[in-house]
Coordinates of C-alpha atoms in Angstrom, one line a residue:
A1 CA 0.1 -0.1 0.4
M2 CA 1.1 3.6 -0.6
T3 CA 3.8 2.8 -3.3
G4 CA 2.4 4.4 -5.6
G5 CA 2.8 1.5 -8.1
Q6 CA 5.5 2.4 -9.2
T7 CA 7.0 -0.8 -12.1
M8 CA 9.8 -3.1 -10.4
D9 CA 13.0 -5.0 -11.6
G10 CA 12.1 -9.3 -11.6
P11 CA 9.4 -10.9 -10.5
L12 CA 7.7 -10.5 -7.0
D13 CA 4.8 -11.7 -5.3
P14 CA 3.4 -13.1 -2.1
A15 CA 4.1 -16.5 -2.5
I16 CA 7.9 -15.6 -3.3
I17 CA 8.0 -13.8 -0.2
S18 CA 6.9 -16.2 2.0
R19 CA 9.2 -18.5 0.6
Q20 CA 11.7 -15.8 1.1
V21 CA 11.5 -15.0 4.8
A22 CA 10.2 -18.8 5.5
A23 CA 13.5 -19.5 3.9
E24 CA 15.2 -16.7 6.6
G25 CA 13.6 -18.7 9.2
V26 CA 10.3 -17.0 10.6
G27 CA 8.3 -19.8 12.0
R28 CA 5.0 -18.7 10.8
V29 CA 3.9 -16.9 8.3
V30 CA 0.3 -15.5 7.5
V31 CA -1.1 -13.7 4.6
V32 CA -4.2 -10.8 4.7
T33 CA -5.8 -10.0 1.7
D34 CA -9.0 -8.7 0.1
E35 CA -9.2 -11.1 -1.8
P36 CA -8.1 -14.4 -0.2
D37 CA -10.6 -16.2 -3.4
K38 CA -7.4 -15.2 -5.8
Y39 CA -4.8 -17.5 -5.0
P40 CA -6.3 -20.8 -6.7
P41 CA -4.8 -24.3 -4.8
G42 CA -1.7 -24.8 -5.5
T43 CA 0.0 -21.6 -5.8
A44 CA 3.1 -22.0 -4.5
F45 CA 3.1 -20.5 -0.8
A46 CA 6.1 -21.3 1.7
P47 CA 4.9 -25.0 3.8
G48 CA 2.1 -24.0 6.2
V49 CA 0.8 -20.7 5.2
T50 CA -2.0 -19.0 6.0
I51 CA -4.5 -17.5 3.9
H52 CA -7.4 -15.2 5.6
H53 CA -9.5 -11.7 4.8
R54 CA -8.6 -8.7 5.4
D55 CA -11.6 -8.1 7.9
D56 CA -9.9 -10.6 10.5
L57 CA -6.5 -8.9 10.5
D58 CA -7.3 -7.6 13.9
Q59 CA -7.4 -11.3 14.9
V60 CA -5.0 -12.1 13.3
Q61 CA -2.2 -9.5 14.9
R62 CA -3.6 -11.0 18.5
D63 CA -2.6 -14.4 17.7
L64 CA 1.0 -13.3 16.5
A65 CA 1.3 -11.6 19.1
T66 CA 0.6 -14.6 21.0
W67 CA 3.1 -16.7 18.7
P68 CA 6.4 -17.6 20.9
G69 CA 8.8 -17.4 17.4
V70 CA 9.5 -14.8 14.7
S71 CA 6.2 -14.0 12.5
A72 CA 5.7 -12.1 9.1
L73 CA 2.2 -10.7 7.8
I74 CA 2.1 -10.3 4.1
Y75 CA -1.0 -7.7 3.5
D76 CA -2.0 -7.9 -0.2
Q77 CA -4.2 -5.3 -1.9
T78 CA -3.9 -3.1 -4.8
C79 CA -2.9 0.4 -3.6
A80 CA -5.6 2.8 -4.0
A81 CA -3.6 5.5 -6.3
E82 CA -2.7 2.7 -8.7
K83 CA -5.9 1.2 -8.5
R84 CA -7.4 5.0 -9.8
R85 CA -5.0 5.4 -12.9
R86 CA -5.4 1.0 -13.8
R87 CA -8.9 1.6 -13.7
K88 CA -9.3 5.1 -16.0
R89 CA -7.0 3.1 -18.3
G90 CA -9.7 0.0 -18.3
T91 CA -7.4 -2.5 -17.0
F92 CA -8.6 -2.7 -13.3
P93 CA -12.0 -4.0 -12.0
D94 CA -14.5 -1.3 -11.8
P95 CA -17.5 -2.4 -9.1
A96 CA -20.8 -1.1 -10.7
K97 CA -21.3 0.1 -7.5
R98 CA -20.6 3.3 -5.2
V99 CA -22.0 4.1 -1.2
F100 CA -24.3 6.9 -0.2
I101 CA -25.1 8.3 3.1
N102 CA -28.8 8.6 3.8
E103 CA -27.9 12.4 6.0
A104 CA -31.1 11.9 8.2
V105 CA -30.1 8.9 9.5
C106 CA -26.5 10.0 9.5
E107 CA -25.3 10.3 13.6
G108 CA -22.1 12.0 13.0
C109 CA -20.6 9.4 15.6
G110 CA -18.0 8.9 13.0
D111 CA -17.6 5.2 13.4
C112 CA -17.1 5.0 9.5
G113 CA -14.2 7.1 9.5
V114 CA -12.7 4.6 12.5
V115 CA -13.0 1.7 10.7
S116 CA -12.1 2.8 6.9
N117 CA -9.8 5.7 8.0
C118 CA -10.7 6.4 4.3
V119 CA -10.6 10.6 3.6
A120 CA -13.4 10.5 1.2
I121 CA -15.6 10.7 4.2
A122 CA -16.3 14.5 4.0
P123 CA -18.1 16.4 6.7
Q124 CA -21.4 17.0 5.9
E125 CA -23.3 20.5 7.9
T126 CA -26.5 20.5 8.4
E127 CA -28.8 22.4 10.7
L128 CA -29.0 19.7 13.6
G129 CA -25.1 19.5 13.6
R130 CA -21.9 17.9 11.0
K131 CA -23.2 14.6 9.8
R132 CA -21.2 12.8 7.0
A133 CA -21.4 12.0 3.6
I134 CA -18.9 10.3 0.7
D135 CA -17.6 12.4 -2.2
Q136 CA -17.8 10.0 -5.1
N137 CA -14.8 12.0 -6.9
M138 CA -12.5 10.8 -4.2
C139 CA -14.1 7.0 -3.5
N140 CA -11.6 4.9 -4.2
K141 CA -14.5 1.8 -3.5
D142 CA -12.5 0.0 -0.9
F143 CA -15.9 -0.3 0.8
T144 CA -14.9 -0.7 4.1
C145 CA -16.7 2.7 5.3
L146 CA -20.2 0.3 5.2
K147 CA -18.1 -1.5 8.4
G148 CA -19.4 1.6 10.3
F149 CA -22.0 0.8 12.6
C150 CA -24.4 3.0 11.2
P151 CA -27.7 1.9 9.5
S152 CA -27.3 5.1 7.5
F153 CA -24.8 3.0 4.4
V154 CA -26.6 2.6 0.9
T155 CA -24.8 0.7 -1.9
V156 CA -25.8 2.3 -5.4
H157 CA -25.8 -0.8 -8.1
D158 CA -25.2 0.6 -11.7
G159 CA -25.6 4.1 -10.0
V160 CA -24.6 6.9 -13.0
L161 CA -23.6 9.3 -11.0
A162 CA -25.2 12.7 -11.5
K163 CA -22.3 15.2 -14.1
G164 CA -23.0 17.9 -17.0
S165 CA -26.6 18.9 -16.7
E166 CA -28.3 16.8 -13.5
T167 CA -26.1 19.1 -11.4
R168 CA -24.7 22.3 -13.8
S169 CA -26.3 25.4 -13.4
P170 CA -29.2 26.1 -16.1
G171 CA -26.6 29.7 -16.6
A172 CA -23.9 27.0 -17.0
S173 CA -24.2 27.0 -21.1
A174 CA -24.2 30.5 -21.7
T175 CA -21.2 32.4 -22.4
P176 CA -20.9 35.7 -20.9
F177 CA -17.6 36.5 -22.2
P178 CA -17.4 36.1 -25.8
V179 CA -14.3 38.0 -25.4
L180 CA -11.6 37.9 -23.3
P181 CA -8.5 40.6 -22.7
D182 CA -5.6 39.1 -22.7
P183 CA -3.5 39.6 -19.2
A184 CA 0.0 41.6 -19.7
L185 CA 2.5 38.5 -18.7
P186 CA 4.8 38.4 -15.8
A187 CA 8.7 38.6 -17.7
T188 CA 10.9 35.8 -17.6
D189 CA 14.3 37.7 -18.5
K190 CA 15.1 35.8 -15.2
A191 CA 13.4 32.7 -13.3
Y192 CA 10.3 33.3 -12.6
N193 CA 9.2 30.6 -9.8
I194 CA 5.8 28.8 -9.5
C195 CA 4.9 27.0 -6.2
V196 CA 2.1 24.2 -6.8
T197 CA 0.4 22.4 -3.7
G198 CA -2.6 20.4 -3.8
I199 CA -3.5 16.6 -2.0
G200 CA -2.9 13.7 -4.0
G201 CA -5.2 12.3 -6.6
T202 CA -6.5 15.7 -7.5
G203 CA -4.4 16.2 -10.6
V204 CA -1.3 18.4 -8.9
V205 CA 1.5 16.5 -10.5
T206 CA -0.6 16.7 -14.2
I207 CA -1.1 20.5 -13.4
S208 CA 2.6 20.9 -13.3
A209 CA 3.5 18.5 -16.3
L210 CA 0.9 21.0 -18.0
L211 CA 3.0 23.9 -17.4
G212 CA 6.2 22.5 -18.1
M213 CA 4.8 21.6 -21.9
A214 CA 3.6 24.5 -21.9
A215 CA 6.2 26.5 -21.5
H216 CA 8.3 24.5 -24.4
V217 CA 5.6 25.4 -26.6
D218 CA 6.0 29.2 -25.9
D219 CA 10.4 28.4 -26.6
K220 CA 10.6 28.4 -22.6
A221 CA 13.0 26.7 -20.3
V222 CA 11.8 25.4 -17.9
T223 CA 12.1 22.6 -15.1
V224 CA 9.6 20.5 -13.3
L225 CA 9.8 19.0 -9.6
D226 CA 7.2 17.6 -8.3
V227 CA 7.7 16.3 -4.7
A228 CA 4.7 13.7 -3.6
G229 CA 6.3 11.8 -1.0
L230 CA 3.6 8.5 0.0
A231 CA 1.5 7.4 -2.1
Q232 CA -1.8 8.6 0.0
K233 CA -5.1 10.1 -1.3
N234 CA -5.5 13.7 0.5
G235 CA -1.1 13.4 1.2
A236 CA 0.3 16.9 0.6
V237 CA 1.6 17.3 -2.9
F238 CA 3.8 20.1 -3.8
A239 CA 5.4 21.3 -7.4
H240 CA 8.3 23.2 -8.3
V241 CA 7.9 24.8 -11.7
R242 CA 10.8 27.4 -12.8
I243 CA 10.3 29.0 -15.6
A244 CA 12.4 31.5 -17.6
D245 CA 13.6 32.7 -21.2
D246 CA 17.5 31.2 -20.6
P247 CA 18.0 27.6 -19.6
D248 CA 21.2 29.4 -17.4
A249 CA 18.8 30.9 -15.1
L250 CA 17.6 27.9 -13.8
N251 CA 20.7 26.8 -12.1
A252 CA 18.5 24.4 -9.4
V253 CA 14.8 22.9 -10.1
R254 CA 13.8 23.1 -6.8
I255 CA 12.4 26.6 -5.4
A256 CA 14.8 28.1 -2.7
A257 CA 13.4 29.8 0.7
G258 CA 11.4 33.3 0.0
G259 CA 11.6 32.5 -4.0
A260 CA 8.1 31.5 -5.2
D261 CA 6.6 33.9 -7.8
L262 CA 3.0 32.5 -7.8
L263 CA 1.4 29.6 -5.2
L264 CA -0.8 28.1 -6.8
G265 CA -2.6 26.8 -4.6
N266 CA -5.1 23.8 -4.8
D267 CA -5.8 23.2 -1.0
M268 CA -6.1 25.6 1.9
V269 CA -4.3 23.2 4.5
T270 CA -1.2 22.2 2.1
S271 CA -1.1 26.2 1.1
G272 CA -0.9 27.0 4.3
G273 CA 1.8 25.0 5.9
F274 CA 5.3 25.5 6.8
E275 CA 6.5 24.5 4.1
T276 CA 4.8 26.2 1.4
L277 CA 5.2 29.6 3.5
G278 CA 8.7 29.0 3.3
K279 CA 8.5 29.7 -0.3
L280 CA 7.1 32.8 -0.2
D281 CA 8.4 35.9 0.2
A282 CA 5.8 38.9 1.6
D283 CA 7.6 41.3 -0.8
R284 CA 7.8 39.4 -4.2
A285 CA 4.7 36.8 -3.7
R286 CA 1.0 36.3 -4.8
A287 CA -1.1 33.7 -4.3
V288 CA -4.0 32.0 -5.8
V289 CA -5.7 29.4 -3.5
N290 CA -9.1 27.5 -3.7
A291 CA -11.2 28.2 -0.6
R292 CA -12.6 24.6 -0.7
Q293 CA -12.5 23.2 2.9
T294 CA -11.1 19.9 2.6
M295 CA -10.4 18.1 5.7
T296 CA -7.3 16.8 6.5
A297 CA -7.0 12.6 7.4
E298 CA -7.2 13.6 11.0
F299 CA -11.2 14.3 10.4
T300 CA -11.7 10.2 11.1
N301 CA -10.2 10.3 14.5
L302 CA -12.1 13.3 15.8
P303 CA -15.2 14.1 13.9
D304 CA -15.8 17.3 15.2
L305 CA -12.3 18.4 13.8
D306 CA -13.1 22.3 12.7
F307 CA -11.1 23.4 10.2
P308 CA -8.6 26.5 10.7
D309 CA -10.5 28.5 7.7
D310 CA -9.0 31.9 9.0
K311 CA -6.0 31.6 10.6
L312 CA -4.9 29.3 7.0
R313 CA -6.2 32.8 5.0
A314 CA -4.4 34.5 7.5
A315 CA -1.5 33.0 7.6
I316 CA -1.5 32.7 3.3
S317 CA -2.4 36.5 3.2
D318 CA 1.0 37.7 5.5
A319 CA 3.2 35.4 3.6
T320 CA 2.0 37.5 0.2
G321 CA 2.2 40.8 1.6
G322 CA -1.5 40.2 0.9
R323 CA -1.7 39.5 -2.1
A324 CA -3.7 36.6 -2.1
D325 CA -7.1 35.7 -4.1
F326 CA -9.0 33.0 -2.7
I327 CA -11.7 31.4 -4.6
D328 CA -14.0 28.3 -4.1
V329 CA -13.4 27.0 -7.6
T330 CA -14.5 23.5 -6.4
H331 CA -18.1 24.6 -6.0
L332 CA -17.5 26.7 -9.0
A333 CA -16.5 23.3 -10.8
R334 CA -18.9 21.8 -9.9
R335 CA -21.3 24.0 -11.4
L336 CA -20.2 25.1 -14.1
M337 CA -18.3 21.9 -15.1
G338 CA -20.6 19.2 -13.6
D339 CA -17.2 17.8 -12.2
T340 CA -14.7 18.8 -9.4
I341 CA -12.0 17.3 -11.0
A342 CA -11.9 20.4 -13.2
A343 CA -11.3 22.4 -10.4
N344 CA -7.3 22.4 -10.7
M345 CA -7.7 23.2 -14.0
M346 CA -10.0 26.4 -13.2
L347 CA -7.6 27.8 -10.6
L348 CA -4.8 27.8 -13.0
G349 CA -7.0 29.9 -15.4
Y350 CA -7.6 32.1 -12.8
A351 CA -4.0 33.0 -12.4
F352 CA -3.3 33.2 -15.3
Q353 CA -5.8 35.6 -16.8
K354 CA -4.5 37.6 -12.9
G355 CA -1.3 37.9 -15.3
A356 CA 0.5 35.4 -12.6
V357 CA 1.3 32.6 -15.4
P358 CA 4.3 33.6 -17.8
I359 CA 2.7 31.3 -20.3
S360 CA 0.9 32.3 -22.7
A361 CA -3.0 31.1 -23.2
D362 CA -2.5 29.2 -26.5
A363 CA 0.6 27.8 -25.2
I364 CA -1.3 26.4 -22.1
E365 CA -4.6 24.8 -24.2
R366 CA -2.0 22.9 -27.0
A367 CA -0.4 21.3 -23.8
I368 CA -3.9 20.6 -23.4
E369 CA -4.1 19.0 -26.7
L370 CA -1.0 17.1 -26.4
N371 CA -1.8 15.6 -22.9
G372 CA -5.0 14.1 -24.6
V373 CA -6.9 13.6 -22.0
A374 CA -10.4 15.1 -21.9
V375 CA -9.3 17.9 -24.3
D376 CA -12.3 20.1 -24.4
F377 CA -13.2 19.4 -20.7
N378 CA -10.0 21.1 -19.9
K379 CA -10.2 23.7 -22.2
Q380 CA -13.5 24.7 -20.9
A381 CA -12.5 24.5 -17.3
F382 CA -9.5 26.9 -17.9
T383 CA -11.9 29.6 -20.0
W384 CA -14.0 29.5 -17.2
G385 CA -11.6 30.2 -14.4
R386 CA -10.5 33.2 -16.7
R387 CA -14.3 34.2 -16.5
A388 CA -14.2 34.1 -12.9
A389 CA -10.5 36.3 -12.7
H390 CA -12.1 39.0 -15.2
D391 CA -15.9 39.2 -13.6
L392 CA -16.1 37.0 -10.5
A393 CA -19.3 38.4 -9.4
A394 CA -21.2 37.4 -13.4
V395 CA -19.6 34.1 -12.8
E396 CA -20.8 33.3 -9.2
K397 CA -24.0 34.7 -10.3
L398 CA -23.8 31.9 -14.0
A399 CA -22.7 28.9 -10.7
G400 CA -25.3 30.0 -8.2
P401 CA -25.2 29.7 -4.9
Q402 CA -23.5 26.9 -1.8
D403 CA -25.9 24.4 -1.8
K404 CA -26.4 24.9 2.1
P405 CA -26.3 28.7 2.1
A406 CA -25.2 30.4 5.6
A407 CA -28.2 31.7 7.5
A408 CA -28.6 33.7 10.4
F409 CA -29.4 31.2 13.5
D410 CA -33.7 32.0 14.0
L411 CA -34.3 29.8 17.4
D412 CA -38.0 30.4 16.9
A413 CA -37.9 28.8 13.6
F414 CA -36.0 26.3 14.9
I415 CA -38.3 24.8 17.3
A416 CA -40.9 25.0 14.9
R417 CA -39.3 23.0 12.7
R418 CA -38.0 20.5 15.7
V419 CA -41.9 20.2 16.9
A420 CA -43.2 19.8 13.5
D421 CA -40.5 17.1 12.9
L422 CA -41.5 15.1 16.7
T423 CA -44.7 15.1 15.5
A424 CA -44.1 13.3 12.7
Y425 CA -41.8 10.9 14.2
Q426 CA -44.4 10.0 16.7
N427 CA -47.5 12.8 17.8
A428 CA -48.9 15.8 18.6
A429 CA -49.3 15.2 22.7
Y430 CA -45.0 14.1 21.9
A431 CA -44.3 16.5 20.9
A432 CA -45.8 18.8 23.1
R433 CA -43.5 17.3 25.8
Y434 CA -40.8 19.0 24.0
S435 CA -42.2 22.1 23.6
A436 CA -42.9 22.3 27.2
L437 CA -39.4 21.5 28.7
V438 CA -38.1 24.3 25.8
D439 CA -40.4 26.7 26.8
K440 CA -39.5 26.7 30.8
V441 CA -36.0 26.9 29.9
R442 CA -36.8 29.9 27.4
H443 CA -38.6 31.5 30.8
T444 CA -35.8 31.2 33.2
E445 CA -33.3 31.7 31.6
A446 CA -35.4 35.6 30.4
A447 CA -35.8 36.0 34.1
L448 CA -32.0 36.1 34.2
G449 CA -31.9 39.3 32.3
T450 CA -28.7 38.3 30.0
G451 CA -30.6 38.3 27.1
G452 CA -28.8 35.5 25.7
T453 CA -30.4 33.1 24.7
D454 CA -27.3 29.8 24.5
L455 CA -29.2 27.4 27.3
T456 CA -32.7 27.9 25.0
E457 CA -30.4 26.7 22.1
A458 CA -28.7 24.4 24.3
A459 CA -32.1 22.4 25.7
A460 CA -33.8 22.9 21.8
R461 CA -31.1 20.6 20.5
S462 CA -29.7 18.1 22.9
F463 CA -34.0 17.5 23.8
F464 CA -34.9 16.7 20.7
K465 CA -31.7 14.5 19.3
L466 CA -33.0 12.9 23.2
M467 CA -36.3 12.5 22.5
A468 CA -36.0 11.7 18.5
Y469 CA -34.0 8.7 18.9
K470 CA -33.4 6.6 16.2
D471 CA -35.2 3.4 16.5
E472 CA -36.5 0.6 14.5
Y473 CA -39.6 2.7 13.2
E474 CA -37.9 5.8 12.8
V475 CA -35.0 4.8 10.2
A476 CA -37.4 3.2 8.6
R477 CA -39.7 6.6 7.9
L478 CA -36.5 8.3 7.2
Y479 CA -35.8 5.7 5.0
S480 CA -39.4 5.9 3.4
A481 CA -39.7 9.3 3.0
P482 CA -39.2 11.7 0.0
E483 CA -35.8 13.8 1.1
F484 CA -33.9 10.7 0.9
R485 CA -35.4 9.9 -2.8
R486 CA -34.8 13.9 -3.3
S487 CA -31.0 13.4 -2.0
L488 CA -30.3 10.4 -4.1
R489 CA -31.0 11.8 -7.3
Q490 CA -29.0 14.7 -6.6
T491 CA -26.4 12.3 -7.1
F492 CA -27.1 9.9 -9.2
Q493 CA -28.7 10.6 -12.2
S494 CA -30.1 6.6 -12.8
H495 CA -29.7 3.5 -11.3
K496 CA -30.8 0.1 -11.3
K497 CA -30.9 -1.4 -7.2
L498 CA -30.2 0.1 -4.1
T499 CA -29.3 -2.3 -1.1
V500 CA -28.5 -1.3 2.4
H501 CA -26.1 -2.3 5.6
L502 CA -28.0 -3.2 8.7
A503 CA -27.6 -4.9 12.0
P504 CA -31.3 -6.2 13.5
P505 CA -31.1 -6.0 17.0
L506 CA -33.7 -9.4 16.7
G507 CA -31.9 -11.9 14.5
S508 CA -27.7 -10.6 13.5
P509 CA -25.0 -12.4 14.2
K510 CA -22.7 -11.7 16.6
D511 CA -19.0 -10.8 16.6
A512 CA -17.2 -13.5 18.5
R513 CA -14.8 -11.2 20.2
T514 CA -16.2 -8.3 20.7
G515 CA -20.2 -9.2 20.8
H516 CA -20.8 -6.6 18.9
L517 CA -23.7 -7.1 16.4
Q518 CA -22.5 -7.9 12.7
K519 CA -23.7 -5.6 9.7
R520 CA -25.9 -7.0 6.6
E521 CA -26.4 -6.1 3.8
F522 CA -30.3 -6.6 2.6
G523 CA -31.8 -6.2 -0.9
P524 CA -33.9 -3.9 -2.2
W525 CA -37.3 -5.7 -0.6
M526 CA -35.5 -4.1 2.5
F527 CA -37.5 -0.2 1.3
Q528 CA -40.7 -2.1 1.2
A529 CA -40.1 -3.4 4.6
F530 CA -39.2 0.5 5.8
R531 CA -43.2 1.3 3.9
L532 CA -44.4 -0.8 5.6
L533 CA -42.3 -0.7 9.4
A534 CA -42.9 3.0 9.3
P535 CA -46.9 3.5 10.3
L536 CA -46.4 1.2 13.1
K537 CA -44.6 3.6 14.7
G538 CA -47.6 4.4 17.5
L539 CA -46.3 0.4 18.7
R540 CA -42.8 2.3 20.2
G541 CA -42.5 2.1 23.8
T542 CA -45.9 -0.1 24.6
A543 CA -46.2 -4.1 24.9
F544 CA -46.5 -4.9 21.5
D545 CA -43.4 -2.7 20.7
L546 CA -40.5 -6.1 20.6
F547 CA -37.9 -3.6 19.0
G548 CA -38.4 -1.6 22.7
R549 CA -37.0 -4.1 24.5
T550 CA -33.8 -4.1 23.9
E551 CA -30.9 -2.4 26.4
E552 CA -30.3 0.2 23.7
R553 CA -34.1 1.3 23.4
R554 CA -34.6 1.7 27.2
M555 CA -31.6 3.8 27.5
E556 CA -32.6 5.9 25.0
R557 CA -36.3 6.5 27.0
A558 CA -34.5 6.9 30.0
L559 CA -32.0 8.8 28.9
I560 CA -35.4 11.2 27.6
N561 CA -36.5 11.7 31.8
D562 CA -32.9 11.8 33.0
Y563 CA -32.5 14.9 31.2
E564 CA -36.1 16.4 32.0
A565 CA -34.7 15.7 35.9
T566 CA -31.3 17.0 35.0
I567 CA -33.1 20.3 33.2
D568 CA -34.8 21.1 36.1
R569 CA -32.1 21.1 38.6
L570 CA -30.4 23.6 36.6
L571 CA -33.3 25.8 36.1
A572 CA -33.4 26.1 40.0
G573 CA -29.9 26.9 40.9
L574 CA -29.4 28.8 37.6
A575 CA -27.7 32.3 38.0
A576 CA -25.9 34.4 35.4
N577 CA -22.4 33.6 37.1
N578 CA -22.9 30.1 36.7
L579 CA -25.0 30.0 33.2
P580 CA -22.0 28.7 30.2
L581 CA -22.1 25.8 33.0
A582 CA -25.3 25.0 32.7
C583 CA -25.3 25.6 28.7
E584 CA -22.5 23.0 28.6
I585 CA -24.3 20.6 30.9
A586 CA -27.7 21.2 28.4
A587 CA -25.4 20.4 25.3
L588 CA -24.2 17.3 26.3
P589 CA -26.6 14.2 24.9
Q590 CA -25.0 16.4 21.5
S591 CA -22.1 13.5 22.2
M592 CA -24.6 10.8 22.8
R593 CA -24.6 10.0 18.9
G594 CA -24.2 6.5 17.2
F595 CA -25.9 3.4 16.8
G596 CA -25.5 -0.1 19.5
H597 CA -22.3 -0.3 20.9
V598 CA -20.6 3.0 19.5
K599 CA -23.8 5.2 21.1
M600 CA -23.6 3.0 24.1
A601 CA -19.9 4.4 25.0
N602 CA -20.7 7.4 24.0
V603 CA -23.4 7.6 26.3
E604 CA -21.0 6.3 29.0
K605 CA -18.8 9.2 28.4
A606 CA -21.2 11.7 28.4
K607 CA -22.5 10.7 31.8
A608 CA -19.5 10.7 33.2
R609 CA -18.5 14.2 32.3
Q610 CA -21.7 15.0 33.1
V611 CA -21.1 13.9 36.7
E612 CA -18.2 16.5 36.6
L613 CA -20.0 18.8 36.1
L614 CA -23.0 18.6 37.5
A615 CA -20.8 18.6 40.8
A616 CA -19.3 22.1 39.4
F617 CA -22.8 23.5 39.6
K618 CA -23.4 22.4 42.9
D619 CA -19.8 23.5 44.2
P620 CA -18.1 26.2 41.8
S621 CA -15.5 25.8 43.9
K622 CA -15.2 22.2 41.4
A623 CA -14.9 24.1 37.8
V624 CA -11.7 24.5 37.6
L625 CA -11.3 20.9 37.9
A626 CA -14.8 19.9 36.1
A627 CA -13.0 22.5 32.9
E628 CA -9.2 20.5 33.0

């Protein structure tokens, strides 16, 4: 894994490796792979070698840890980056299925990221908090995320991604700039240095190669140095492109510290990193950066990780003396071109039109032609980037707003929507219980005279989360709702079959080691079952509720009662000086995310934290300890 798929001299496969390590005295050799069946009987492994599926990796490692002698584990799986390359060439199987997350069902717990460590799982900000979505352009179809203990995962079989007219803005086909003015190009009588940054698998190296070829077309001297590091999706990628009239001016291929004239930043995090900033001089450099917020791999383990947008912008602006343009070309690419892969080429067009690229437009377009890949598409992306630089307001108007434009928070509207949701969840009486608690908190907080509503908002969010726990009836209702099919159509133009991955509490097998329920894939018939189950929500909490007898459901009902008691306790002792602590206590249920064992663990953490905070609420002298 993470080899980049480089060719090597001579034959080398797992069987040869096993024989080699066995010959060197290793006592036990095991092979772990995602395709155990690919080894036919008679494969020349060393004597005693056993083959295991990658799902058993943890248990295999535990077994080897107790092995008294030296052991070797050979992990055999094609590098994800190499898979993408081969699939583009048609030389590697491309499964005709994709993963889709039902946003309404998702709890945002992040377990899918924990089990898969996949950076294609992107944050999806919603009114009810951060959830998850699959970035279809980044997904390498590993499908490990399906093992996350969550019923929101759907596999779309023979699905056709919505591209072109399905995702493009209605005005994208118009040509508002029939003739673009030619910018004044930078001088290249001495070396002009372009630092291209981005993340693996998004075409950064392609951009540097196009710049190199375009410079040749313009009869200029050029050097290109790509620094890709590990072939890891979302790994930092740097390219040093140096252009000059005279080859003698290019005495080194690497851009020296403070030597960059242009930062072409295809990723905010990489562009704002120490290595990149060290190439910039505030008196010399300028930057054109994609403002799209792409989470780092750390997000897979920290589900609430915040993106440091302001800090990155400030760092880049300071390093360039304020000569930095930030533009969300990913959004523009999706809306104007129908595919976010056009973002990097669009950014190049933007930088060119701003007069920051010392190569002619004809040379760049000729380089695109010589590359021979999606020629018309890339030319259009380059032109749209130029148009954005010429008149960004006009281009943004054509593209339309972001998917979910930020709006000022309206507490009354939020509460009203939650009342409607709980009415649909159960009934009006159930929703009235919610309203009663929120109104009580609001009146008590208003009596303090602080003018704030932080406690009311915390209670409104938390109590809704507790009351709208996603049991079998609710999951069925959310899958049967028209919003699910609508969101599916926004991602897929068409599909032949949908399957859903569930671990029903009644009848699901358990993992022998952990005792956790194991998920299974259910066919299209399950969606019909959802439609039959959803109307039975009236059984929830009654003697006829078979699902309500599980430990998890009993816990969820108890949490509702406990929260009401906790709020009463907080309101009885509420004062202006302990209001922040009360807000933190009231917000704790928002961390009780997930399903099954994942939720149980999060509930235990939240309860432990609540004990500390309530002690501090009762005795302010313990507040410092609680904060720690």
